[in-house]
Structure formats: structure tokens, C-alpha cells
mmCIF file of C-alpha atoms in Angstrom:
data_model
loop_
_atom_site.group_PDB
_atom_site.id
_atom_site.type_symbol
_atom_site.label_atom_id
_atom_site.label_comp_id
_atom_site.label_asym_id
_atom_site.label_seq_id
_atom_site.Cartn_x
_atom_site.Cartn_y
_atom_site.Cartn_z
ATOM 1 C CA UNK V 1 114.848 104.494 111.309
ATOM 2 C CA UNK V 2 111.764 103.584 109.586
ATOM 3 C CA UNK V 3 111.512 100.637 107.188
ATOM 4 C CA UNK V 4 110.980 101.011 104.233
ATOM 5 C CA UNK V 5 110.777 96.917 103.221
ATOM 6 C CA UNK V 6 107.559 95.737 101.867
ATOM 7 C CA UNK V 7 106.352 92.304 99.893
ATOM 8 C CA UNK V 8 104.635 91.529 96.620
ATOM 9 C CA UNK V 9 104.058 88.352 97.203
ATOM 10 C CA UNK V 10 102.420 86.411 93.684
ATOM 11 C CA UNK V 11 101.028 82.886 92.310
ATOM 12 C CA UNK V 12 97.945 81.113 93.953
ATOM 13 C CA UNK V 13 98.649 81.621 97.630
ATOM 14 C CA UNK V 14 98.767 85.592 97.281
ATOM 15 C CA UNK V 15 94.965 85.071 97.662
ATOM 16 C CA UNK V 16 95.312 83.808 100.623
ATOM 17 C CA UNK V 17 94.585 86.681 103.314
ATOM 18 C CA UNK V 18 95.885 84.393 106.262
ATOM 19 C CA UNK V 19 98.853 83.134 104.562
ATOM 20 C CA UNK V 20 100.270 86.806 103.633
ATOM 21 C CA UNK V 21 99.232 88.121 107.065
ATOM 22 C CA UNK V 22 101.805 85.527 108.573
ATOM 23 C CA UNK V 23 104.518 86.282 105.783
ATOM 24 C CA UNK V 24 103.532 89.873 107.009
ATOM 25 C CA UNK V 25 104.043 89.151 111.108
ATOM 26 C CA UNK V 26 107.047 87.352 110.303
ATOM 27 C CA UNK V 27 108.661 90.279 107.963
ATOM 28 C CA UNK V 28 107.212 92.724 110.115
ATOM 29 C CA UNK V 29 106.620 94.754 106.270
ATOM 30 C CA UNK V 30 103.420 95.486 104.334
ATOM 31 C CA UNK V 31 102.035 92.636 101.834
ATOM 32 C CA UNK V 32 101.302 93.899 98.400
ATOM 33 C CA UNK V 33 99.982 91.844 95.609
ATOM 34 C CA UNK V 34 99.161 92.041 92.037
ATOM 35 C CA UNK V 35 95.821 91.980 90.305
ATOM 36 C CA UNK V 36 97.325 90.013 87.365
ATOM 37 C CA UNK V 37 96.546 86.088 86.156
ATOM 38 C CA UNK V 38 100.049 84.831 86.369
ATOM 39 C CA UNK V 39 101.635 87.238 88.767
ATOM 40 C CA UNK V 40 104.778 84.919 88.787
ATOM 41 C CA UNK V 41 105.464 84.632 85.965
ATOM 42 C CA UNK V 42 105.106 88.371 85.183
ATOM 43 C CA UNK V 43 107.718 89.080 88.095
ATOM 44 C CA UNK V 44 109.861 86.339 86.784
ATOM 45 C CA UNK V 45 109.877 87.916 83.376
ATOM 46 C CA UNK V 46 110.501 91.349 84.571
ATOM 47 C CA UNK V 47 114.245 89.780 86.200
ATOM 48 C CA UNK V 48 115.130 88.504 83.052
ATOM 49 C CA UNK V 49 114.565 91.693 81.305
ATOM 50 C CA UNK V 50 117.043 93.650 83.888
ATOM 51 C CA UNK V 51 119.133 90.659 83.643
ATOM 52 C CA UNK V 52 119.391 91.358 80.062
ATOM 53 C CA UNK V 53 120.086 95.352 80.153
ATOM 54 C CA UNK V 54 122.201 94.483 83.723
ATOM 55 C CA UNK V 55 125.118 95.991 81.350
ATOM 56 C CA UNK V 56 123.578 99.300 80.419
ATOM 57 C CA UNK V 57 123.090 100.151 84.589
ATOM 58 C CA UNK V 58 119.508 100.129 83.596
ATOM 59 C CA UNK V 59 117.527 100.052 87.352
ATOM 60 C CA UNK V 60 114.866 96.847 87.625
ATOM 61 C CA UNK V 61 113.035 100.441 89.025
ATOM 62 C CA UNK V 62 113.421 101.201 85.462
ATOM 63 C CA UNK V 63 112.364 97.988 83.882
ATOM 64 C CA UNK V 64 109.097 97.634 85.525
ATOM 65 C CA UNK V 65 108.044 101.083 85.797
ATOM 66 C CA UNK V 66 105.233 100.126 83.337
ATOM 67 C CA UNK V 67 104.353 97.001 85.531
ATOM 68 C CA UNK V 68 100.692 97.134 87.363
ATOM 69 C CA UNK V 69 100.789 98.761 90.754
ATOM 70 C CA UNK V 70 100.878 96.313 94.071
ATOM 71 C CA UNK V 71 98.028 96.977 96.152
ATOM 72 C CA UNK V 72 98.437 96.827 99.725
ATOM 73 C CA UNK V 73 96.973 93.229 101.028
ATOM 74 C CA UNK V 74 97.957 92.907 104.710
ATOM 75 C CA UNK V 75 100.186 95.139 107.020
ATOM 76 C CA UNK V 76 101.643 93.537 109.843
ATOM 77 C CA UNK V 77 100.012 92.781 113.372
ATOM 78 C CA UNK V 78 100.524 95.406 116.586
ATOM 79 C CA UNK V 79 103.250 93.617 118.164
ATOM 80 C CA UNK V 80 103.879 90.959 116.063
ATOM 81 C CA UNK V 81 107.673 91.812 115.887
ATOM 82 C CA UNK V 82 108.211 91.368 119.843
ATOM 83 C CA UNK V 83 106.803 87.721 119.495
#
């Protein structure tokens, strides 16, 4: 079956390549990261919307929907997953 797990990975070290290449190698997933000042915080603000409409079955799809679209940062390395 194919995967489909990625990570958005925010805050200071997102800009990092070699740091989301490991998280990347160790996930075996994609690395995606947003082009926002306070990426965090954004994401953390974005939970405690859907934590707010949790009650109305409202999907955190849903919520964030308007968000800024991850771009692909790092996918992992050919055979990273057998190491």
C-alpha cells in the first residue's frame, strides 16, 4: 500500500534543509513547510480553532482549508527505510 503520510514541519529549524532531510529518513514521508513568519504558531492556532467547532464534526481539513499551501522541502533518501 502506498503511504500517504507526509510532514509540515514549522518554527526556526524548518529552514534547516539537513535537519528535515533526517526527520524525512527517519519518517520515511515527504517534508513540507510553510512560507509563513510564525509557522507555529499559525498551526497551533489552527488546533484550537477545530478544538473549538470539535462539536459541530467540523474536519481540521475544513478549518484550514484557507491555510497557505506546504511546499514540498525534502523527500526521503533511496533506502533510507532499510537502515
Amino acid at each position: 500500500a502506498v503511504s500517504t503520510t507526509r510532514i509540515l514541519a514549522t518554527g526556526g529549524a524548518s529552514h534547516n534543509k539537513k535537519i528535515l532531510q533526517v526527520l524525512s529518513d527517519v519518517f520515511n514521508a515527504p517534508v513540507y513547510t510553510i512560507d509563513t513568519a510564525n509557522s507555529a504558531c499559525l498551526g497551533s492556532a489552527y488546533r484550537a480553532i477545530h478544538g473549538l467547532v470539535a462539536e459541530t464534526n467540523v474536519s481540521l481539513a475544513d478549518v484550514v482549508k484557507l491555510a497557505p499551501e506546504p511546499k514540498l522541502a525534502v523527500t526521503p533518501t533511496a533506502g533510507a527505510e532499510e537502515v
